[in-house]
mmCIF file of C-alpha atoms in Angstrom:
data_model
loop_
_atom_site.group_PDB
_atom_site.id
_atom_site.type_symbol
_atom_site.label_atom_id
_atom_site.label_comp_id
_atom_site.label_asym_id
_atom_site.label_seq_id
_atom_site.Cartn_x
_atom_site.Cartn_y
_atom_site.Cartn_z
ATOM 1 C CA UNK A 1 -11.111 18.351 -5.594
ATOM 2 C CA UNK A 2 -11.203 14.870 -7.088
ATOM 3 C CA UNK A 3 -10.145 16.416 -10.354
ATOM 4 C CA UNK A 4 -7.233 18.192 -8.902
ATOM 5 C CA UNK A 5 -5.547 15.257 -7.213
ATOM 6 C CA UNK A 6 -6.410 13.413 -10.260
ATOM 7 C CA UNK A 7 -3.905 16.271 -12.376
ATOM 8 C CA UNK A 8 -1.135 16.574 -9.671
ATOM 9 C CA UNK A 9 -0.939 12.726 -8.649
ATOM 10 C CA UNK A 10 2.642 10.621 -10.114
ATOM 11 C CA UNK A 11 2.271 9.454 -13.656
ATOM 12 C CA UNK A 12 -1.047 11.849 -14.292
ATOM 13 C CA UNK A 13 1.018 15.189 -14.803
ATOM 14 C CA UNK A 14 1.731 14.111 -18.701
ATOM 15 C CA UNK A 15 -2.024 13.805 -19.468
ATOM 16 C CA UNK A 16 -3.429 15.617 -22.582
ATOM 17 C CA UNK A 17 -6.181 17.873 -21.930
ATOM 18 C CA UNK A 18 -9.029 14.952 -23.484
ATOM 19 C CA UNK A 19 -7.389 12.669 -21.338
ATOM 20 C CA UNK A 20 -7.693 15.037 -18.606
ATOM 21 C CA UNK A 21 -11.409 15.367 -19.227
ATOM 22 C CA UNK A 22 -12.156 11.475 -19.644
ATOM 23 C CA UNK A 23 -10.530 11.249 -16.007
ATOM 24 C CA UNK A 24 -12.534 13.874 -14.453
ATOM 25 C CA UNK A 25 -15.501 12.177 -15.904
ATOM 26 C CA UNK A 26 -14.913 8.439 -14.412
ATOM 27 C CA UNK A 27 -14.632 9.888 -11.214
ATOM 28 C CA UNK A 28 -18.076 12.080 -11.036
ATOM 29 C CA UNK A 29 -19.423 8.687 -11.109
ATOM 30 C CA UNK A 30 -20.624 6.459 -8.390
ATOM 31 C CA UNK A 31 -20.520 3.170 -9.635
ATOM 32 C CA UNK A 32 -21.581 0.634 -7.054
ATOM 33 C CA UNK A 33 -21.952 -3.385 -8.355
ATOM 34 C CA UNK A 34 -20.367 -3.058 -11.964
ATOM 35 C CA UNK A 35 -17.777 -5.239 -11.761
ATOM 36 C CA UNK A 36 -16.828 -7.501 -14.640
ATOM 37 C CA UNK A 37 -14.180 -10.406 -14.600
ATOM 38 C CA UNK A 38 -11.426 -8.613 -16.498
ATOM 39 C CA UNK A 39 -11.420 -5.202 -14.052
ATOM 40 C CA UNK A 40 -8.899 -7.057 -11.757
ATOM 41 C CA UNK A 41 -5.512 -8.069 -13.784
ATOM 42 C CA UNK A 42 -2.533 -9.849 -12.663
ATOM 43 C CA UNK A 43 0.902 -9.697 -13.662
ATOM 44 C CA UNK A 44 3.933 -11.924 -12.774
ATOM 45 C CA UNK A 45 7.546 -10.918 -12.921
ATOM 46 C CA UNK A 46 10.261 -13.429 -11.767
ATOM 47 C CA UNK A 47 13.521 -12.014 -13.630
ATOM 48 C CA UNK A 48 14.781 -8.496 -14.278
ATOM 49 C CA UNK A 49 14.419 -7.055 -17.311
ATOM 50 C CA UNK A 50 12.181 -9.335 -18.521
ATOM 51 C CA UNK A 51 8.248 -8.851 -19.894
ATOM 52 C CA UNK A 52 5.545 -9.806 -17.629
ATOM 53 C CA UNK A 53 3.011 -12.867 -18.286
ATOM 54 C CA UNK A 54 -0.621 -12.122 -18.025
ATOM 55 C CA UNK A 55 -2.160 -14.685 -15.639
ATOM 56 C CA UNK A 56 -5.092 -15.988 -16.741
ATOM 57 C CA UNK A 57 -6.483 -19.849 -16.774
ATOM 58 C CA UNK A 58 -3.872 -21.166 -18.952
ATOM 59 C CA UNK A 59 -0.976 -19.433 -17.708
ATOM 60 C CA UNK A 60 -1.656 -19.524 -13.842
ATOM 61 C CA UNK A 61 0.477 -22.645 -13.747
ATOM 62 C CA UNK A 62 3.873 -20.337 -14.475
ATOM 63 C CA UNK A 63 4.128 -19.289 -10.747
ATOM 64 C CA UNK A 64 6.189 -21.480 -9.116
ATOM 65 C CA UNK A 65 4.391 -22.371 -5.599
ATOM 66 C CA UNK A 66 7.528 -23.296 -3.815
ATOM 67 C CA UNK A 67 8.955 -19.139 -3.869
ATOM 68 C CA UNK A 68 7.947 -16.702 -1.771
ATOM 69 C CA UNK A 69 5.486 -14.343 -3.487
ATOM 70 C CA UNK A 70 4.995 -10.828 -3.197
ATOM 71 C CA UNK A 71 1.388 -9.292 -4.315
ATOM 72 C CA UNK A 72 1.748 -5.644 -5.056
ATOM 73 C CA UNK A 73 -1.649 -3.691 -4.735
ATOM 74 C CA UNK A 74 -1.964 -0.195 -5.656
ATOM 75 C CA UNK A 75 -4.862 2.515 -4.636
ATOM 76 C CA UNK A 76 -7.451 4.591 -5.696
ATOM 77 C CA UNK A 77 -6.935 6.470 -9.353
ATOM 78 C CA UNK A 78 -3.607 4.593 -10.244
ATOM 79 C CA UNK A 79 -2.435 1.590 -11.712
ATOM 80 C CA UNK A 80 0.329 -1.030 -11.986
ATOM 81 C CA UNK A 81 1.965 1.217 -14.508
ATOM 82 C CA UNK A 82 2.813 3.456 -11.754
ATOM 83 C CA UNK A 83 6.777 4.567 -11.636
ATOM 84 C CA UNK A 84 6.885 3.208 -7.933
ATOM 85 C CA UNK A 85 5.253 0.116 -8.528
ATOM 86 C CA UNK A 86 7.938 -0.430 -11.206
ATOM 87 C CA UNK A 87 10.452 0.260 -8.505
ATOM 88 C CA UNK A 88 8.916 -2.280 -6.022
ATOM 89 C CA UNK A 89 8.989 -5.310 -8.417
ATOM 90 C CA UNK A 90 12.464 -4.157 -9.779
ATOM 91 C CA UNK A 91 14.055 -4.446 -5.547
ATOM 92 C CA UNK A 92 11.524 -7.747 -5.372
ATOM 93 C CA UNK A 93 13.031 -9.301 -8.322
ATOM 94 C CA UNK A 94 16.253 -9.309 -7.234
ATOM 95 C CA UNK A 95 16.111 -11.678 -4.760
ATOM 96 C CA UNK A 96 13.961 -14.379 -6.691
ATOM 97 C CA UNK A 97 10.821 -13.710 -5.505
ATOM 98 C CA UNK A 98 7.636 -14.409 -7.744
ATOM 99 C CA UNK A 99 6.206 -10.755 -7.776
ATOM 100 C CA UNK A 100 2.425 -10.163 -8.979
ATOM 101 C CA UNK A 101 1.127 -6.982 -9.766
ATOM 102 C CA UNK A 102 -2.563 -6.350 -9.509
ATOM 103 C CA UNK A 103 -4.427 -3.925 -11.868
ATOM 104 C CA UNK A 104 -7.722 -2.982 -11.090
ATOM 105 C CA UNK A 105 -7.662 0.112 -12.545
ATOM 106 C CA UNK A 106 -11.095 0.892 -13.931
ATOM 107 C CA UNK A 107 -12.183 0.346 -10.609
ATOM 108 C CA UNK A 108 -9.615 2.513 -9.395
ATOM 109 C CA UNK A 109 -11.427 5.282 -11.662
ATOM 110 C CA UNK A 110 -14.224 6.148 -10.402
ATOM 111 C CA UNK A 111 -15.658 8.173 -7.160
ATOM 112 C CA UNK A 112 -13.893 7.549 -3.842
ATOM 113 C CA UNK A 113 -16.655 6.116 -1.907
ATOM 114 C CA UNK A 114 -17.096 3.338 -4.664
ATOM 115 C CA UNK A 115 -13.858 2.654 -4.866
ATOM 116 C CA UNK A 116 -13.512 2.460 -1.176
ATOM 117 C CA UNK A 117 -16.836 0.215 -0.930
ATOM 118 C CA UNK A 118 -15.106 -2.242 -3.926
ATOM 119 C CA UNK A 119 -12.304 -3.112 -2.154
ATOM 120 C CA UNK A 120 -14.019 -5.794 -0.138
ATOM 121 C CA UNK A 121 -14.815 -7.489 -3.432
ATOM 122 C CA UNK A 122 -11.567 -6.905 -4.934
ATOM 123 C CA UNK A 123 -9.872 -8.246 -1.894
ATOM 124 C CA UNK A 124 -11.952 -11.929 -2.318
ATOM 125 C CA UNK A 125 -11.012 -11.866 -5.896
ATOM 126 C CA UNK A 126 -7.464 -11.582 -5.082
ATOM 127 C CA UNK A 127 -7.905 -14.117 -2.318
ATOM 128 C CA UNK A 128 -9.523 -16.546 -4.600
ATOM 129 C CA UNK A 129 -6.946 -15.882 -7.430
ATOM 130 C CA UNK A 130 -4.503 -16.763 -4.501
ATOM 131 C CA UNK A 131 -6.452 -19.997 -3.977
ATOM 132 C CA UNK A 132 -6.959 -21.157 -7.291
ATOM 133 C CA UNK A 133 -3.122 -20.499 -7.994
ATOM 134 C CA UNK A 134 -2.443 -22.582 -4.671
ATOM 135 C CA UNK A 135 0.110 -20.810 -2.896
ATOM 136 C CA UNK A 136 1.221 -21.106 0.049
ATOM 137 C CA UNK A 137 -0.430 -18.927 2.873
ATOM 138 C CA UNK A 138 2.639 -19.003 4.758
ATOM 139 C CA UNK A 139 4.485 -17.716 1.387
ATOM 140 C CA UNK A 140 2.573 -15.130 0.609
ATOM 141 C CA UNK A 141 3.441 -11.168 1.223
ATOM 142 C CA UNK A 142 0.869 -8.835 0.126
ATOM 143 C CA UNK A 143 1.555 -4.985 0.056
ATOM 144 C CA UNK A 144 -0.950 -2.326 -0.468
ATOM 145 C CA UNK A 145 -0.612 1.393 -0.731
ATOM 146 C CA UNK A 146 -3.746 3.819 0.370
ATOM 147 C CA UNK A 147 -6.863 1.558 -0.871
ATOM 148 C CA UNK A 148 -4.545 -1.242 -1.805
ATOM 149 C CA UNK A 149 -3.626 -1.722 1.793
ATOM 150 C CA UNK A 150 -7.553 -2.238 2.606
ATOM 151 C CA UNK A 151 -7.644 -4.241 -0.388
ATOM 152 C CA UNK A 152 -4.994 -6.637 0.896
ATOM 153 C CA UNK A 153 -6.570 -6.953 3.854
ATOM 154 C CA UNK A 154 -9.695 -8.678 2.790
ATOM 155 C CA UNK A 155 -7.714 -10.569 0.454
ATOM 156 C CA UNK A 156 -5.736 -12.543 3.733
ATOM 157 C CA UNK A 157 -9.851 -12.391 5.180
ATOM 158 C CA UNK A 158 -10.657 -14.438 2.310
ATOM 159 C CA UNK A 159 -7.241 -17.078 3.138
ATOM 160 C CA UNK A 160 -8.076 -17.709 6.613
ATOM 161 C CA UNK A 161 -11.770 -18.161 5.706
ATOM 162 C CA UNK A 162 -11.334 -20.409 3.413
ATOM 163 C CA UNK A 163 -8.620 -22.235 4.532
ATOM 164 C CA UNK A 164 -8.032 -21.438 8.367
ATOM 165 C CA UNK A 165 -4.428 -20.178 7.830
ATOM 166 C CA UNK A 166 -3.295 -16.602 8.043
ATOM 167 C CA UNK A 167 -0.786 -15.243 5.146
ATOM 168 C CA UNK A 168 2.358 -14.561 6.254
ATOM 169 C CA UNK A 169 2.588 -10.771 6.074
ATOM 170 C CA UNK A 170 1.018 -7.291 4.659
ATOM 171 C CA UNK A 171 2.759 -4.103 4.376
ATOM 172 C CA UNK A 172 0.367 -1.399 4.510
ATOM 173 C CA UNK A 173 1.825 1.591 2.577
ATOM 174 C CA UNK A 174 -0.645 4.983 4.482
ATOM 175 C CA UNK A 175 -3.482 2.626 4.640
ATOM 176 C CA UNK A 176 -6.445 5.008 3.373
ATOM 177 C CA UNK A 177 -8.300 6.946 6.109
ATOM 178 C CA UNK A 178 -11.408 8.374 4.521
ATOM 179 C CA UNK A 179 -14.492 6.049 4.674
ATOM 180 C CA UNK A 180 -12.404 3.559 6.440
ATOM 181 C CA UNK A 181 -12.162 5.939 10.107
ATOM 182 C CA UNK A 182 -15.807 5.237 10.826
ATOM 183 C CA UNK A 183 -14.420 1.402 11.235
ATOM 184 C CA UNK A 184 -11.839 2.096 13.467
ATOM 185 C CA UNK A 185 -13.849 -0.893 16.587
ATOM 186 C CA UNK A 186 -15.155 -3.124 13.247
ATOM 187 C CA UNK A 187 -11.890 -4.757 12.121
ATOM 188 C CA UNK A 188 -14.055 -6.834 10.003
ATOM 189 C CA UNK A 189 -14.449 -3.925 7.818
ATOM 190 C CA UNK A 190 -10.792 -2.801 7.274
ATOM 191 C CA UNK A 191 -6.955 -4.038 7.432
ATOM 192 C CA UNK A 192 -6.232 -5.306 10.879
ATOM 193 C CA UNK A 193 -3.581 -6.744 12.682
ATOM 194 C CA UNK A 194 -5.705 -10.073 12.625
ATOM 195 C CA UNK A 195 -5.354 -10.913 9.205
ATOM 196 C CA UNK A 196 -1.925 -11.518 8.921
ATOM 197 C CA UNK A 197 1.071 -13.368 11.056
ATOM 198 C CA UNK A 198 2.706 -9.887 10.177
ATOM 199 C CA UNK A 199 0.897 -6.406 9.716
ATOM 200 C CA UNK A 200 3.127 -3.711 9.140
ATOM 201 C CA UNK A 201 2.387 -0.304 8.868
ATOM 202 C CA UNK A 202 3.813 2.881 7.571
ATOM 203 C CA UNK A 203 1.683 5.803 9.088
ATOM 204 C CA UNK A 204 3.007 9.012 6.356
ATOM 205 C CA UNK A 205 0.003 11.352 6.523
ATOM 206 C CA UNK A 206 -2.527 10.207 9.048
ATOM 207 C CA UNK A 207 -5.791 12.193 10.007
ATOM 208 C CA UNK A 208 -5.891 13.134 5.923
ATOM 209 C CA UNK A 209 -5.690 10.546 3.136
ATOM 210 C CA UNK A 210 -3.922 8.085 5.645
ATOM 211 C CA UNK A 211 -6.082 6.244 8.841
ATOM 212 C CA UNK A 212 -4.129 8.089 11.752
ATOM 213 C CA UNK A 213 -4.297 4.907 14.373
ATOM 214 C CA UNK A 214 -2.380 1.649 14.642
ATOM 215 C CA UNK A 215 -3.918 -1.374 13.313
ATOM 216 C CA UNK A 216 -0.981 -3.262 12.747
ATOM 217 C CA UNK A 217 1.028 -5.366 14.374
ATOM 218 C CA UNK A 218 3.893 -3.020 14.154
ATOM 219 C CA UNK A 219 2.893 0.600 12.915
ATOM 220 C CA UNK A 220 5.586 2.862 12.090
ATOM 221 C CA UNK A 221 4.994 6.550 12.382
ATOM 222 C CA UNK A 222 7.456 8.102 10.189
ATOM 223 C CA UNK A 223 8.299 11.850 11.399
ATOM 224 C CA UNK A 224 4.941 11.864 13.434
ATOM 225 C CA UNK A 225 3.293 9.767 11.053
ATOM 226 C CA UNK A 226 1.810 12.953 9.318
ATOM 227 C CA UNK A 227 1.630 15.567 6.984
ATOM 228 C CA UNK A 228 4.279 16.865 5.652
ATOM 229 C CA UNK A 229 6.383 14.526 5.359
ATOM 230 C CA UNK A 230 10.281 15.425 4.100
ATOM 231 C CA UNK A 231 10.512 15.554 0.393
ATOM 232 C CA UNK A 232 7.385 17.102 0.379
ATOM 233 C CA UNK A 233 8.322 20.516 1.882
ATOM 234 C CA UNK A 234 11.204 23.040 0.486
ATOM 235 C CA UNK A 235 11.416 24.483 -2.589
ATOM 236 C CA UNK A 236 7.227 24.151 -2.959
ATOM 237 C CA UNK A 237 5.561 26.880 -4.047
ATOM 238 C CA UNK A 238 1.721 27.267 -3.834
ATOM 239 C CA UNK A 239 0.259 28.705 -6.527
ATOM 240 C CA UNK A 240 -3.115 27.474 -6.567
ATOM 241 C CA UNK A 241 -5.469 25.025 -4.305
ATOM 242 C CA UNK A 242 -4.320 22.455 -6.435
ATOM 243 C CA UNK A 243 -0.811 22.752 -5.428
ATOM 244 C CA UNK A 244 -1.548 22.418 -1.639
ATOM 245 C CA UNK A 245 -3.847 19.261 -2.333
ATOM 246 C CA UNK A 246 -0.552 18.151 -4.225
ATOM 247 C CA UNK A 247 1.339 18.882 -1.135
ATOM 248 C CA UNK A 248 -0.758 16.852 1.377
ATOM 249 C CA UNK A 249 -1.305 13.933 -0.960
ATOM 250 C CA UNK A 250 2.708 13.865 -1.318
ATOM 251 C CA UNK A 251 3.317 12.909 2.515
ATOM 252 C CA UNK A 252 0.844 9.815 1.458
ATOM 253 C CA UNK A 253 2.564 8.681 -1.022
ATOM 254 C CA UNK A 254 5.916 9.241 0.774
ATOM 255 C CA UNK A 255 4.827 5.839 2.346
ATOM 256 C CA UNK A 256 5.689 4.181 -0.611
ATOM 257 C CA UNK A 257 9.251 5.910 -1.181
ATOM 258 C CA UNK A 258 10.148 4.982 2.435
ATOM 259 C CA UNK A 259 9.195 1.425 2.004
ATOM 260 C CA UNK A 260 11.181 1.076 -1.284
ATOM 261 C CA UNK A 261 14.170 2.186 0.550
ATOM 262 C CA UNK A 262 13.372 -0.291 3.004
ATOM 263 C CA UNK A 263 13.552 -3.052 0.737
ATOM 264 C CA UNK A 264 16.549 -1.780 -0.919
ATOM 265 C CA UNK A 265 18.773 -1.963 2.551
ATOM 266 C CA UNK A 266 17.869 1.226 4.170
ATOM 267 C CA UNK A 267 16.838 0.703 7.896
ATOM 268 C CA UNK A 268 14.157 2.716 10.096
ATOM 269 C CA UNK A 269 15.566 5.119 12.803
ATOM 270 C CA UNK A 270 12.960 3.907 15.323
ATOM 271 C CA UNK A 271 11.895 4.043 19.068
ATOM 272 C CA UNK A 272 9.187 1.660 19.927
ATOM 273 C CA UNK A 273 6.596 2.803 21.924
ATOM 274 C CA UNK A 274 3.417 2.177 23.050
ATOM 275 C CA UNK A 275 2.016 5.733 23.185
ATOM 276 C CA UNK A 276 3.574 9.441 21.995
ATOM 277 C CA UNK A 277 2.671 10.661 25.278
ATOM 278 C CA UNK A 278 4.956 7.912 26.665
ATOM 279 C CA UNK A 279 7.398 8.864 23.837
ATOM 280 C CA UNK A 280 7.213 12.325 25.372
ATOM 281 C CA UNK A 281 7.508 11.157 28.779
ATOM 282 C CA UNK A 282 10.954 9.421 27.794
ATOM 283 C CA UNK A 283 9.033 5.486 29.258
ATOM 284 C CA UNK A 284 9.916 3.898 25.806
ATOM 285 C CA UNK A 285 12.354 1.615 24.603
ATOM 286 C CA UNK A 286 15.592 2.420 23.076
ATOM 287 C CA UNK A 287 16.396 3.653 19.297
ATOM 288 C CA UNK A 288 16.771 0.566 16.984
ATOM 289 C CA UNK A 289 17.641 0.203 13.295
ATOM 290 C CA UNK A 290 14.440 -1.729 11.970
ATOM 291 C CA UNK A 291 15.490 -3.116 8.587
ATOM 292 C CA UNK A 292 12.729 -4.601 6.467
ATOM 293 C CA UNK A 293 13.890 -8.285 6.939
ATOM 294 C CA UNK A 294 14.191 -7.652 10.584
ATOM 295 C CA UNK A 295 10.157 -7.311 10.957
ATOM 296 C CA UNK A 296 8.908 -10.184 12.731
ATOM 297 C CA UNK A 297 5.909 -12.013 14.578
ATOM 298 C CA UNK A 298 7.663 -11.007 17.861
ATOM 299 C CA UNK A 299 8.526 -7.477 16.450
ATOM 300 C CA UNK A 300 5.173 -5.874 17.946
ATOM 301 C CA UNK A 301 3.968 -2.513 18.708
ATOM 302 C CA UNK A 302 3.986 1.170 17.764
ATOM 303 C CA UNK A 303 7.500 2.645 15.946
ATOM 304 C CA UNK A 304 8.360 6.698 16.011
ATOM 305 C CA UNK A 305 10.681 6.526 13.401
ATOM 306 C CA UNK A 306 12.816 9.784 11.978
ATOM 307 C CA UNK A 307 13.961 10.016 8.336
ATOM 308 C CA UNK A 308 16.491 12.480 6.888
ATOM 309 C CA UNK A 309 15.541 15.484 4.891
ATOM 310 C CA UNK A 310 16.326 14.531 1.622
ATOM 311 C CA UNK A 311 17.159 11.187 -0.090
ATOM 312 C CA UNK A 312 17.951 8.822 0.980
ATOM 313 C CA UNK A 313 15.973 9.051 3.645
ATOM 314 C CA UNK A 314 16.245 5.883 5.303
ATOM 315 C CA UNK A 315 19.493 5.025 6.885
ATOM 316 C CA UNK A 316 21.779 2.344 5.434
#
């Protein structure tokens, strides 16, 4: 099954068939401990159209401590390459934020449960990187898709550790479910709404590749927080058991499309709530329009939000 998400996901389709094979082979492997210094990249971008730096020792100074930064994390079997994390930084950089992609892509490649079991380590690297580049907690906006969410999470662990003071905010983009559910009372173990002034969540496919509970500080539930997920239904047909696995693992990465459009303007449709059986019950609050900039320390609780069918799906 690994394989087959591996074929389907964004970016993979254009694999050659040794390519293929090399993929299919990093992730029968359960690699627990091998980590060297270089797995975990970083890349800054402060100006459109304009390459990346590398940081490393000598270049760490480039990132100017006084902006905002935004720390883009991606998940298990993908890169920074990916064509949405290009997107991200592209709406980032517009308003003249530092933006810092992190790679840790061989560790990305390999079998879920290892992957899942590295991001604790990958998180304190980040955190330390985020130390020894001395930014400012209170600057500092870390957003993780799937894995990356968990990853970011133990990141802002390893801030208030070290230094007492929460990071301002993570977005968690479908926050992986499997491996991560058995955690649900040990927020020690996962992203919680503890480790940041501001959690956010986007809930796109919960109960599958998604953790199906809140854990932010505000959790959205877009369309029932679940599979499927607009954009993801239609004119799909299912021709094998590889096209239904692409099919679910759509709706989680519909998290990511969402929150794009949320940066770019768009605005959530959203009821909060503190339970769908209250949501049901018609004993929750009014619609709002939740832009991104509107989330907020005092912005608390569980969302219902509705989308359109088609794109854009977020209202303007």
């Amino acid at each position: 099954i690994n394989v087959i998400i591996l074929v389907f996901s964004e970016d993979l389709r254009d694999l050659n068939v040794s390519q293929l094979f090399q993929l299919a082979n990093d992730v029968s492997h359960i690699r627990l401990g091998d980590i060297k210094d270089d797995d975990i990249r970083y890349f800054l971008f402060t100006k459109p159209s304009t390459p990346p730096i590398m940081i490393e020792n000598d270049t760490i100074g480039d990132i100017d401590v006084n902006k905002s930064t935004k720390i883009i994390i991606h998940g298990w079997i993908a890169n920074n390459r990916m064509v949405w994390n290009e997107r991200m930084t592209e709406e980032f950089v517009k308003n003249d934020y530092n933006v810092i992609q992190v790679d840790w892509e061989r560790l990305a490649r390999a079998a879920y449960i290892s992957s899942a079991v590295d991001t604790k380590v990958i998180g304190n690297n980040i955190g330390q990187f985020i130390l020894d580049a001395e930014l400012k907690a209170n600057k500092v906006h870390l957003i993780g898709h799937s894995l990356g969410a968990h990853v970011a999470g133990f990141a802002a662990k390893k801030i208030k550790e070290a230094t007492g003071e929460k990071v301002a905010r993570i977005s968690g983009l479908d926050p992986a479910g499997p491996y991560f559910r058995m955690y649900a009372f040990i927020k020690e173990e996962r992203l919680d709404k503890e480790d940041a002034q501001v959690v956010d969540i986007i809930h796109t496919d919960g109960g599958t590749y998604g953790i199906e509970f809140p854990i932010g500080t505000l959790d959205i539930f877009v369309n029932g927080g679940r599979a499927p997920q607009p954009g993801c239904v239609g004119n799909f047909n299912v021709m094998s058991l590889g096209d239904l696995i692409q099919h679910s693992y759509c709706s989680h990465e519909m998290s990511v499309t969402y929150f794009i459009e949320w940066i770019g303007g768009g605005k959530f449709h959203c009821r909060l709530c503190n339970s769908w059986q209250n949501l049901v019950m018609g004993n929750c609050d009014k619609y709002l329009l939740i832009g991104e900039e509107d989330v907020n320390k005092e912005m608390t609780g569980t969302c219902f939000a509705k989308t359109r069918y088609r794109s854009p799906f977020l209202r303007n």
